[in-house]
């Protein structure tokens, strides 16, 4: 059975999300800031009367969000019973894995090694498989581990 993947760009890297984990891809409308929330939490938005916490994936990785363009779409996922809108740079397409997930080669940096579960080859090229819980946890996970 082929593994269906949603491909996206985050901070200049091709990333793969399991299609089973993705509830939908949405256009983000208004984002309401949340007082005292960490920087990687952009705020909250609504999808069909459901509140979603908006995670800026670039900030969650520890990168400057202004360094890349964003197309105002988000990947909607659920982790531990909570719904999130993952703000990414762009959606590429839905494709299939062309084999098993391999190890992440060196040189991607600690930001990526914290959230990537491996490298996967797809029909459009290699991509980093993303651990949703690690991404949603934000950069504090990296700082507390040091």
PDB file of N, CA and C in Angstrom, residues 10-113:
ATOM      1  N   UNK A  10       8.365  24.606   3.942  1.00  0.00           N
ATOM      2  CA  UNK A  10       8.516  25.340   5.195  1.00  0.00           C
ATOM      3  C   UNK A  10       9.962  25.806   5.259  1.00  0.00           C
ATOM      4  N   UNK A  11      10.153  27.100   5.386  1.00  0.00           N
ATOM      5  CA  UNK A  11      11.492  27.684   5.527  1.00  0.00           C
ATOM      6  C   UNK A  11      12.446  27.178   4.440  1.00  0.00           C
ATOM      7  N   UNK A  12      11.936  27.088   3.216  1.00  0.00           N
ATOM      8  CA  UNK A  12      12.773  26.696   2.096  1.00  0.00           C
ATOM      9  C   UNK A  12      13.040  25.212   1.940  1.00  0.00           C
ATOM     10  N   UNK A  13      12.399  24.380   2.735  1.00  0.00           N
ATOM     11  CA  UNK A  13      12.594  22.928   2.650  1.00  0.00           C
ATOM     12  C   UNK A  13      11.278  22.247   2.275  1.00  0.00           C
ATOM     13  N   UNK A  14      11.402  21.191   1.478  1.00  0.00           N
ATOM     14  CA  UNK A  14      10.238  20.375   1.130  1.00  0.00           C
ATOM     15  C   UNK A  14       9.953  19.444   2.309  1.00  0.00           C
ATOM     16  N   UNK A  15       8.715  19.480   2.777  1.00  0.00           N
ATOM     17  CA  UNK A  15       8.298  18.678   3.922  1.00  0.00           C
ATOM     18  C   UNK A  15       7.116  17.799   3.535  1.00  0.00           C
ATOM     19  N   UNK A  16       7.050  16.634   4.146  1.00  0.00           N
ATOM     20  CA  UNK A  16       5.981  15.676   3.862  1.00  0.00           C
ATOM     21  C   UNK A  16       5.175  15.422   5.124  1.00  0.00           C
ATOM     22  N   UNK A  17       3.874  15.523   4.979  1.00  0.00           N
ATOM     23  CA  UNK A  17       2.929  15.212   6.054  1.00  0.00           C
ATOM     24  C   UNK A  17       2.076  14.045   5.594  1.00  0.00           C
ATOM     25  N   UNK A  18       1.878  13.080   6.452  1.00  0.00           N
ATOM     26  CA  UNK A  18       1.015  11.961   6.097  1.00  0.00           C
ATOM     27  C   UNK A  18      -0.393  12.482   5.836  1.00  0.00           C
ATOM     28  N   UNK A  19      -0.981  12.096   4.724  1.00  0.00           N
ATOM     29  CA  UNK A  19      -2.329  12.552   4.379  1.00  0.00           C
ATOM     30  C   UNK A  19      -3.349  12.095   5.413  1.00  0.00           C
ATOM     31  N   UNK A  20      -3.053  11.014   6.131  1.00  0.00           N
ATOM     32  CA  UNK A  20      -3.959  10.536   7.180  1.00  0.00           C
ATOM     33  C   UNK A  20      -4.029  11.513   8.351  1.00  0.00           C
ATOM     34  N   UNK A  21      -2.964  12.306   8.542  1.00  0.00           N
ATOM     35  CA  UNK A  21      -2.926  13.280   9.639  1.00  0.00           C
ATOM     36  C   UNK A  21      -3.522  14.622   9.251  1.00  0.00           C
ATOM     37  N   UNK A  22      -3.686  14.871   7.950  1.00  0.00           N
ATOM     38  CA  UNK A  22      -4.165  16.168   7.467  1.00  0.00           C
ATOM     39  C   UNK A  22      -5.682  16.116   7.310  1.00  0.00           C
ATOM     40  N   UNK A  23      -6.380  16.979   8.068  1.00  0.00           N
ATOM     41  CA  UNK A  23      -7.832  17.041   7.970  1.00  0.00           C
ATOM     42  C   UNK A  23      -8.261  17.840   6.747  1.00  0.00           C
ATOM     43  N   UNK A  24      -7.542  18.931   6.472  1.00  0.00           N
ATOM     44  CA  UNK A  24      -7.849  19.752   5.304  1.00  0.00           C
ATOM     45  C   UNK A  24      -6.736  20.768   5.097  1.00  0.00           C
ATOM     46  N   UNK A  25      -6.820  21.462   3.974  1.00  0.00           N
ATOM     47  CA  UNK A  25      -5.965  22.610   3.684  1.00  0.00           C
ATOM     48  C   UNK A  25      -6.920  23.781   3.520  1.00  0.00           C
ATOM     49  N   UNK A  26      -6.639  24.870   4.261  1.00  0.00           N
ATOM     50  CA  UNK A  26      -7.557  26.006   4.261  1.00  0.00           C
ATOM     51  C   UNK A  26      -6.840  27.301   3.893  1.00  0.00           C
ATOM     52  N   UNK A  27      -7.619  28.266   3.422  1.00  0.00           N
ATOM     53  CA  UNK A  27      -7.160  29.648   3.310  1.00  0.00           C
ATOM     54  C   UNK A  27      -7.340  30.248   4.692  1.00  0.00           C
ATOM     55  N   UNK A  28      -6.301  30.855   5.209  1.00  0.00           N
ATOM     56  CA  UNK A  28      -6.421  31.482   6.529  1.00  0.00           C
ATOM     57  C   UNK A  28      -7.022  32.866   6.357  1.00  0.00           C
ATOM     58  N   UNK A  29      -8.117  33.106   7.081  1.00  0.00           N
ATOM     59  CA  UNK A  29      -8.734  34.427   7.091  1.00  0.00           C
ATOM     60  C   UNK A  29      -8.083  35.261   8.184  1.00  0.00           C
ATOM     61  N   UNK A  30      -8.904  35.870   8.979  1.00  0.00           N
ATOM     62  CA  UNK A  30      -8.401  36.696  10.074  1.00  0.00           C
ATOM     63  C   UNK A  30      -7.786  35.812  11.160  1.00  0.00           C
ATOM     64  N   UNK A  31      -6.641  36.252  11.661  1.00  0.00           N
ATOM     65  CA  UNK A  31      -5.990  35.572  12.785  1.00  0.00           C
ATOM     66  C   UNK A  31      -6.055  36.513  13.977  1.00  0.00           C
ATOM     67  N   UNK A  32      -6.660  36.057  15.058  1.00  0.00           N
ATOM     68  CA  UNK A  32      -6.776  36.852  16.269  1.00  0.00           C
ATOM     69  C   UNK A  32      -5.609  36.523  17.191  1.00  0.00           C
ATOM     70  N   UNK A  33      -4.773  37.512  17.509  1.00  0.00           N
ATOM     71  CA  UNK A  33      -3.635  37.243  18.402  1.00  0.00           C
ATOM     72  C   UNK A  33      -4.104  36.766  19.778  1.00  0.00           C
ATOM     73  N   UNK A  34      -3.267  35.970  20.427  1.00  0.00           N
ATOM     74  CA  UNK A  34      -3.544  35.470  21.765  1.00  0.00           C
ATOM     75  C   UNK A  34      -2.545  36.132  22.708  1.00  0.00           C
ATOM     76  N   UNK A  35      -3.034  36.936  23.664  1.00  0.00           N
ATOM     77  CA  UNK A  35      -2.110  37.611  24.579  1.00  0.00           C
ATOM     78  C   UNK A  35      -1.196  36.620  25.315  1.00  0.00           C
ATOM     79  N   UNK A  36       0.057  36.982  25.435  1.00  0.00           N
ATOM     80  CA  UNK A  36       1.089  36.222  26.150  1.00  0.00           C
ATOM     81  C   UNK A  36       1.396  34.854  25.562  1.00  0.00           C
ATOM     82  N   UNK A  37       0.934  34.592  24.359  1.00  0.00           N
ATOM     83  CA  UNK A  37       1.254  33.317  23.698  1.00  0.00           C
ATOM     84  C   UNK A  37       2.684  33.390  23.177  1.00  0.00           C
ATOM     85  N   UNK A  38       3.366  32.260  23.084  1.00  0.00           N
ATOM     86  CA  UNK A  38       4.713  32.267  22.491  1.00  0.00           C
ATOM     87  C   UNK A  38       4.663  32.786  21.058  1.00  0.00           C
ATOM     88  N   UNK A  39       5.796  33.297  20.566  1.00  0.00           N
ATOM     89  CA  UNK A  39       5.858  33.894  19.229  1.00  0.00           C
ATOM     90  C   UNK A  39       5.435  32.944  18.114  1.00  0.00           C
ATOM     91  N   UNK A  40       5.681  31.640  18.275  1.00  0.00           N
ATOM     92  CA  UNK A  40       5.351  30.711  17.200  1.00  0.00           C
ATOM     93  C   UNK A  40       3.853  30.450  17.090  1.00  0.00           C
ATOM     94  N   UNK A  41       3.078  30.883  18.073  1.00  0.00           N
ATOM     95  CA  UNK A  41       1.614  30.790  17.991  1.00  0.00           C
ATOM     96  C   UNK A  41       1.131  32.122  17.430  1.00  0.00           C
ATOM     97  N   UNK A  42       0.732  32.102  16.162  1.00  0.00           N
ATOM     98  CA  UNK A  42       0.313  33.330  15.481  1.00  0.00           C
ATOM     99  C   UNK A  42      -1.015  33.841  16.026  1.00  0.00           C
ATOM    100  N   UNK A  43      -1.829  32.958  16.588  1.00  0.00           N
ATOM    101  CA  UNK A  43      -3.130  33.338  17.130  1.00  0.00           C
ATOM    102  C   UNK A  43      -4.133  32.233  16.903  1.00  0.00           C
ATOM    103  N   UNK A  44      -5.397  32.624  16.803  1.00  0.00           N
ATOM    104  CA  UNK A  44      -6.453  31.656  16.522  1.00  0.00           C
ATOM    105  C   UNK A  44      -7.239  32.124  15.297  1.00  0.00           C
ATOM    106  N   UNK A  45      -7.798  31.156  14.598  1.00  0.00           N
ATOM    107  CA  UNK A  45      -8.661  31.428  13.455  1.00  0.00           C
ATOM    108  C   UNK A  45      -9.810  30.435  13.514  1.00  0.00           C
ATOM    109  N   UNK A  46     -10.770  30.602  12.630  1.00  0.00           N
ATOM    110  CA  UNK A  46     -11.935  29.719  12.631  1.00  0.00           C
ATOM    111  C   UNK A  46     -12.032  28.951  11.328  1.00  0.00           C
ATOM    112  N   UNK A  47     -12.499  27.709  11.448  1.00  0.00           N
ATOM    113  CA  UNK A  47     -12.807  26.880  10.285  1.00  0.00           C
ATOM    114  C   UNK A  47     -14.146  26.207  10.580  1.00  0.00           C
ATOM    115  N   UNK A  48     -15.150  26.560   9.813  1.00  0.00           N
ATOM    116  CA  UNK A  48     -16.491  25.988  10.007  1.00  0.00           C
ATOM    117  C   UNK A  48     -16.904  26.013  11.481  1.00  0.00           C
ATOM    118  N   UNK A  49     -16.808  27.177  12.086  1.00  0.00           N
ATOM    119  CA  UNK A  49     -17.193  27.420  13.485  1.00  0.00           C
ATOM    120  C   UNK A  49     -16.322  26.688  14.500  1.00  0.00           C
ATOM    121  N   UNK A  50     -15.191  26.175  14.085  1.00  0.00           N
ATOM    122  CA  UNK A  50     -14.253  25.514  14.994  1.00  0.00           C
ATOM    123  C   UNK A  50     -13.025  26.410  15.154  1.00  0.00           C
ATOM    124  N   UNK A  51     -12.612  26.648  16.383  1.00  0.00           N
ATOM    125  CA  UNK A  51     -11.420  27.452  16.643  1.00  0.00           C
ATOM    126  C   UNK A  51     -10.175  26.604  16.404  1.00  0.00           C
ATOM    127  N   UNK A  52      -9.202  27.188  15.703  1.00  0.00           N
ATOM    128  CA  UNK A  52      -7.936  26.528  15.425  1.00  0.00           C
ATOM    129  C   UNK A  52      -6.803  27.386  15.957  1.00  0.00           C
ATOM    130  N   UNK A  53      -5.865  26.777  16.631  1.00  0.00           N
ATOM    131  CA  UNK A  53      -4.643  27.470  17.022  1.00  0.00           C
ATOM    132  C   UNK A  53      -3.741  27.524  15.795  1.00  0.00           C
ATOM    133  N   UNK A  54      -3.311  28.724  15.417  1.00  0.00           N
ATOM    134  CA  UNK A  54      -2.473  28.898  14.232  1.00  0.00           C
ATOM    135  C   UNK A  54      -1.005  28.862  14.657  1.00  0.00           C
ATOM    136  N   UNK A  55      -0.278  27.887  14.128  1.00  0.00           N
ATOM    137  CA  UNK A  55       1.147  27.729  14.401  1.00  0.00           C
ATOM    138  C   UNK A  55       1.914  28.236  13.185  1.00  0.00           C
ATOM    139  N   UNK A  56       2.799  29.207  13.380  1.00  0.00           N
ATOM    140  CA  UNK A  56       3.692  29.634  12.307  1.00  0.00           C
ATOM    141  C   UNK A  56       4.855  28.654  12.306  1.00  0.00           C
ATOM    142  N   UNK A  57       4.889  27.770  11.334  1.00  0.00           N
ATOM    143  CA  UNK A  57       5.878  26.688  11.317  1.00  0.00           C
ATOM    144  C   UNK A  57       7.310  27.200  11.278  1.00  0.00           C
ATOM    145  N   UNK A  58       7.541  28.306  10.600  1.00  0.00           N
ATOM    146  CA  UNK A  58       8.907  28.854  10.557  1.00  0.00           C
ATOM    147  C   UNK A  58       9.353  29.273  11.949  1.00  0.00           C
ATOM    148  N   UNK A  59       8.477  29.961  12.687  1.00  0.00           N
ATOM    149  CA  UNK A  59       8.797  30.359  14.064  1.00  0.00           C
ATOM    150  C   UNK A  59       8.932  29.135  14.963  1.00  0.00           C
ATOM    151  N   UNK A  60       8.069  28.144  14.769  1.00  0.00           N
ATOM    152  CA  UNK A  60       8.118  26.930  15.588  1.00  0.00           C
ATOM    153  C   UNK A  60       9.442  26.198  15.424  1.00  0.00           C
ATOM    154  N   UNK A  61      10.064  26.365  14.259  1.00  0.00           N
ATOM    155  CA  UNK A  61      11.375  25.763  14.014  1.00  0.00           C
ATOM    156  C   UNK A  61      12.512  26.644  14.521  1.00  0.00           C
ATOM    157  N   UNK A  62      12.221  27.898  14.839  1.00  0.00           N
ATOM    158  CA  UNK A  62      13.249  28.814  15.307  1.00  0.00           C
ATOM    159  C   UNK A  62      13.798  29.725  14.226  1.00  0.00           C
ATOM    160  N   UNK A  63      13.129  29.792  13.060  1.00  0.00           N
ATOM    161  CA  UNK A  63      13.562  30.636  11.958  1.00  0.00           C
ATOM    162  C   UNK A  63      12.810  31.965  11.972  1.00  0.00           C
ATOM    163  N   UNK A  64      13.366  32.960  11.296  1.00  0.00           N
ATOM    164  CA  UNK A  64      12.727  34.261  11.125  1.00  0.00           C
ATOM    165  C   UNK A  64      11.586  34.109  10.121  1.00  0.00           C
ATOM    166  N   UNK A  65      10.346  34.394  10.521  1.00  0.00           N
ATOM    167  CA  UNK A  65       9.225  34.201   9.594  1.00  0.00           C
ATOM    168  C   UNK A  65       9.243  35.150   8.405  1.00  0.00           C
ATOM    169  N   UNK A  66       9.937  36.270   8.506  1.00  0.00           N
ATOM    170  CA  UNK A  66       9.955  37.234   7.411  1.00  0.00           C
ATOM    171  C   UNK A  66      10.900  36.833   6.281  1.00  0.00           C
ATOM    172  N   UNK A  67      11.690  35.806   6.481  1.00  0.00           N
ATOM    173  CA  UNK A  67      12.685  35.408   5.480  1.00  0.00           C
ATOM    174  C   UNK A  67      12.073  34.675   4.285  1.00  0.00           C
ATOM    175  N   UNK A  68      10.827  34.207   4.391  1.00  0.00           N
ATOM    176  CA  UNK A  68      10.187  33.462   3.299  1.00  0.00           C
ATOM    177  C   UNK A  68       8.791  34.010   3.076  1.00  0.00           C
ATOM    178  N   UNK A  69       8.325  33.884   1.850  1.00  0.00           N
ATOM    179  CA  UNK A  69       6.962  34.283   1.502  1.00  0.00           C
ATOM    180  C   UNK A  69       5.978  33.226   2.000  1.00  0.00           C
ATOM    181  N   UNK A  70       4.787  33.658   2.329  1.00  0.00           N
ATOM    182  CA  UNK A  70       3.738  32.753   2.799  1.00  0.00           C
ATOM    183  C   UNK A  70       2.526  32.928   1.896  1.00  0.00           C
ATOM    184  N   UNK A  71       1.878  31.819   1.521  1.00  0.00           N
ATOM    185  CA  UNK A  71       0.730  31.931   0.611  1.00  0.00           C
ATOM    186  C   UNK A  71      -0.618  31.951   1.325  1.00  0.00           C
ATOM    187  N   UNK A  72      -0.631  32.140   2.623  1.00  0.00           N
ATOM    188  CA  UNK A  72      -1.847  32.297   3.425  1.00  0.00           C
ATOM    189  C   UNK A  72      -2.743  31.055   3.450  1.00  0.00           C
ATOM    190  N   UNK A  73      -2.137  29.920   3.235  1.00  0.00           N
ATOM    191  CA  UNK A  73      -2.869  28.671   3.420  1.00  0.00           C
ATOM    192  C   UNK A  73      -2.266  27.942   4.609  1.00  0.00           C
ATOM    193  N   UNK A  74      -3.022  26.999   5.127  1.00  0.00           N
ATOM    194  CA  UNK A  74      -2.560  26.241   6.282  1.00  0.00           C
ATOM    195  C   UNK A  74      -3.021  24.802   6.162  1.00  0.00           C
ATOM    196  N   UNK A  75      -2.256  23.930   6.771  1.00  0.00           N
ATOM    197  CA  UNK A  75      -2.604  22.517   6.873  1.00  0.00           C
ATOM    198  C   UNK A  75      -3.271  22.321   8.221  1.00  0.00           C
ATOM    199  N   UNK A  76      -4.476  21.790   8.231  1.00  0.00           N
ATOM    200  CA  UNK A  76      -5.214  21.574   9.473  1.00  0.00           C
ATOM    201  C   UNK A  76      -4.973  20.149   9.956  1.00  0.00           C
ATOM    202  N   UNK A  77      -4.509  20.042  11.207  1.00  0.00           N
ATOM    203  CA  UNK A  77      -4.219  18.742  11.811  1.00  0.00           C
ATOM    204  C   UNK A  77      -4.802  18.706  13.215  1.00  0.00           C
ATOM    205  N   UNK A  78      -4.889  17.507  13.748  1.00  0.00           N
ATOM    206  CA  UNK A  78      -5.303  17.333  15.142  1.00  0.00           C
ATOM    207  C   UNK A  78      -4.209  16.554  15.852  1.00  0.00           C
ATOM    208  N   UNK A  79      -3.790  17.083  16.996  1.00  0.00           N
ATOM    209  CA  UNK A  79      -2.770  16.427  17.813  1.00  0.00           C
ATOM    210  C   UNK A  79      -3.256  16.428  19.254  1.00  0.00           C
ATOM    211  N   UNK A  80      -3.308  15.265  19.853  1.00  0.00           N
ATOM    212  CA  UNK A  80      -3.731  15.095  21.247  1.00  0.00           C
ATOM    213  C   UNK A  80      -5.093  15.741  21.517  1.00  0.00           C
ATOM    214  N   UNK A  81      -6.005  15.644  20.561  1.00  0.00           N
ATOM    215  CA  UNK A  81      -7.359  16.150  20.741  1.00  0.00           C
ATOM    216  C   UNK A  81      -7.544  17.633  20.461  1.00  0.00           C
ATOM    217  N   UNK A  82      -6.484  18.336  20.068  1.00  0.00           N
ATOM    218  CA  UNK A  82      -6.566  19.762  19.762  1.00  0.00           C
ATOM    219  C   UNK A  82      -6.334  19.973  18.273  1.00  0.00           C
ATOM    220  N   UNK A  83      -7.034  20.964  17.707  1.00  0.00           N
ATOM    221  CA  UNK A  83      -6.911  21.245  16.281  1.00  0.00           C
ATOM    222  C   UNK A  83      -5.983  22.436  16.051  1.00  0.00           C
ATOM    223  N   UNK A  84      -5.133  22.297  15.040  1.00  0.00           N
ATOM    224  CA  UNK A  84      -4.142  23.314  14.706  1.00  0.00           C
ATOM    225  C   UNK A  84      -4.186  23.614  13.221  1.00  0.00           C
ATOM    226  N   UNK A  85      -3.918  24.875  12.891  1.00  0.00           N
ATOM    227  CA  UNK A  85      -3.698  25.290  11.508  1.00  0.00           C
ATOM    228  C   UNK A  85      -2.206  25.576  11.392  1.00  0.00           C
ATOM    229  N   UNK A  86      -1.509  24.760  10.626  1.00  0.00           N
ATOM    230  CA  UNK A  86      -0.067  24.920  10.460  1.00  0.00           C
ATOM    231  C   UNK A  86       0.197  25.851   9.297  1.00  0.00           C
ATOM    232  N   UNK A  87       0.649  27.050   9.594  1.00  0.00           N
ATOM    233  CA  UNK A  87       0.936  28.046   8.555  1.00  0.00           C
ATOM    234  C   UNK A  87       2.276  27.705   7.915  1.00  0.00           C
ATOM    235  N   UNK A  88       2.237  27.452   6.631  1.00  0.00           N
ATOM    236  CA  UNK A  88       3.413  27.017   5.894  1.00  0.00           C
ATOM    237  C   UNK A  88       3.704  28.034   4.787  1.00  0.00           C
ATOM    238  N   UNK A  89       4.819  27.827   4.085  1.00  0.00           N
ATOM    239  CA  UNK A  89       5.167  28.746   2.993  1.00  0.00           C
ATOM    240  C   UNK A  89       4.307  28.486   1.765  1.00  0.00           C
ATOM    241  N   UNK A  90       4.142  27.212   1.418  1.00  0.00           N
ATOM    242  CA  UNK A  90       3.304  26.873   0.269  1.00  0.00           C
ATOM    243  C   UNK A  90       2.953  25.390   0.296  1.00  0.00           C
ATOM    244  N   UNK A  91       1.866  25.069  -0.351  1.00  0.00           N
ATOM    245  CA  UNK A  91       1.464  23.681  -0.565  1.00  0.00           C
ATOM    246  C   UNK A  91       1.948  23.309  -1.957  1.00  0.00           C
ATOM    247  N   UNK A  92       2.591  22.144  -2.091  1.00  0.00           N
ATOM    248  CA  UNK A  92       3.059  21.722  -3.406  1.00  0.00           C
ATOM    249  C   UNK A  92       2.051  20.804  -4.083  1.00  0.00           C
ATOM    250  N   UNK A  93       1.780  19.669  -3.471  1.00  0.00           N
ATOM    251  CA  UNK A  93       0.812  18.735  -4.036  1.00  0.00           C
ATOM    252  C   UNK A  93       0.648  17.543  -3.112  1.00  0.00           C
ATOM    253  N   UNK A  94      -0.216  16.643  -3.536  1.00  0.00           N
ATOM    254  CA  UNK A  94      -0.375  15.361  -2.848  1.00  0.00           C
ATOM    255  C   UNK A  94       0.287  14.318  -3.728  1.00  0.00           C
ATOM    256  N   UNK A  95       1.123  13.494  -3.134  1.00  0.00           N
ATOM    257  CA  UNK A  95       1.865  12.493  -3.893  1.00  0.00           C
ATOM    258  C   UNK A  95       2.046  11.250  -3.032  1.00  0.00           C
ATOM    259  N   UNK A  96       2.755  10.287  -3.550  1.00  0.00           N
ATOM    260  CA  UNK A  96       3.002   9.051  -2.810  1.00  0.00           C
ATOM    261  C   UNK A  96       4.483   8.889  -2.518  1.00  0.00           C
ATOM    262  N   UNK A  97       4.757   8.161  -1.442  1.00  0.00           N
ATOM    263  CA  UNK A  97       6.134   7.825  -1.088  1.00  0.00           C
ATOM    264  C   UNK A  97       6.649   6.785  -2.065  1.00  0.00           C
ATOM    265  N   UNK A  98       7.918   6.878  -2.364  1.00  0.00           N
ATOM    266  CA  UNK A  98       8.545   5.945  -3.300  1.00  0.00           C
ATOM    267  C   UNK A  98       9.482   4.989  -2.554  1.00  0.00           C
ATOM    268  N   UNK A  99       9.112   4.602  -1.367  1.00  0.00           N
ATOM    269  CA  UNK A  99       9.933   3.711  -0.560  1.00  0.00           C
ATOM    270  C   UNK A  99       9.738   4.017   0.905  1.00  0.00           C
ATOM    271  N   UNK A 100      10.610   3.446   1.699  1.00  0.00           N
ATOM    272  CA  UNK A 100      10.525   3.639   3.145  1.00  0.00           C
ATOM    273  C   UNK A 100      11.226   4.925   3.559  1.00  0.00           C
ATOM    274  N   UNK A 101      10.881   5.412   4.735  1.00  0.00           N
ATOM    275  CA  UNK A 101      11.524   6.588   5.291  1.00  0.00           C
ATOM    276  C   UNK A 101      12.934   6.217   5.722  1.00  0.00           C
ATOM    277  N   UNK A 102      13.911   7.010   5.285  1.00  0.00           N
ATOM    278  CA  UNK A 102      15.307   6.795   5.643  1.00  0.00           C
ATOM    279  C   UNK A 102      15.761   7.801   6.681  1.00  0.00           C
ATOM    280  N   UNK A 103      17.021   7.734   7.020  1.00  0.00           N
ATOM    281  CA  UNK A 103      17.567   8.661   8.007  1.00  0.00           C
ATOM    282  C   UNK A 103      17.746  10.043   7.381  1.00  0.00           C
ATOM    283  N   UNK A 104      17.743  11.046   8.234  1.00  0.00           N
ATOM    284  CA  UNK A 104      17.958  12.417   7.785  1.00  0.00           C
ATOM    285  C   UNK A 104      19.458  12.633   7.675  1.00  0.00           C
ATOM    286  N   UNK A 105      19.943  12.997   6.486  1.00  0.00           N
ATOM    287  CA  UNK A 105      21.376  13.242   6.355  1.00  0.00           C
ATOM    288  C   UNK A 105      21.789  14.459   7.173  1.00  0.00           C
ATOM    289  N   UNK A 106      23.054  14.498   7.589  1.00  0.00           N
ATOM    290  CA  UNK A 106      23.562  15.616   8.374  1.00  0.00           C
ATOM    291  C   UNK A 106      23.526  16.911   7.585  1.00  0.00           C
ATOM    292  N   UNK A 107      23.681  18.003   8.291  1.00  0.00           N
ATOM    293  CA  UNK A 107      23.746  19.291   7.630  1.00  0.00           C
ATOM    294  C   UNK A 107      22.442  20.063   7.586  1.00  0.00           C
ATOM    295  N   UNK A 108      21.349  19.502   8.066  1.00  0.00           N
ATOM    296  CA  UNK A 108      20.085  20.239   8.061  1.00  0.00           C
ATOM    297  C   UNK A 108      19.956  21.148   9.278  1.00  0.00           C
ATOM    298  N   UNK A 109      20.714  20.893  10.327  1.00  0.00           N
ATOM    299  CA  UNK A 109      20.692  21.727  11.520  1.00  0.00           C
ATOM    300  C   UNK A 109      19.787  21.187  12.605  1.00  0.00           C
ATOM    301  N   UNK A 110      19.974  21.693  13.819  1.00  0.00           N
ATOM    302  CA  UNK A 110      19.211  21.187  14.966  1.00  0.00           C
ATOM    303  C   UNK A 110      17.719  21.475  14.864  1.00  0.00           C
ATOM    304  N   UNK A 111      17.338  22.546  14.167  1.00  0.00           N
ATOM    305  CA  UNK A 111      15.912  22.866  14.027  1.00  0.00           C
ATOM    306  C   UNK A 111      15.183  21.734  13.321  1.00  0.00           C
ATOM    307  N   UNK A 112      15.774  21.266  12.234  1.00  0.00           N
ATOM    308  CA  UNK A 112      15.141  20.218  11.441  1.00  0.00           C
ATOM    309  C   UNK A 112      15.282  18.855  12.095  1.00  0.00           C
ATOM    310  N   UNK A 113      16.408  18.578  12.717  1.00  0.00           N
ATOM    311  CA  UNK A 113      16.576  17.252  13.333  1.00  0.00           C
ATOM    312  C   UNK A 113      15.602  17.060  14.493  1.00  0.00           C
TER     313      UNK A 113
END
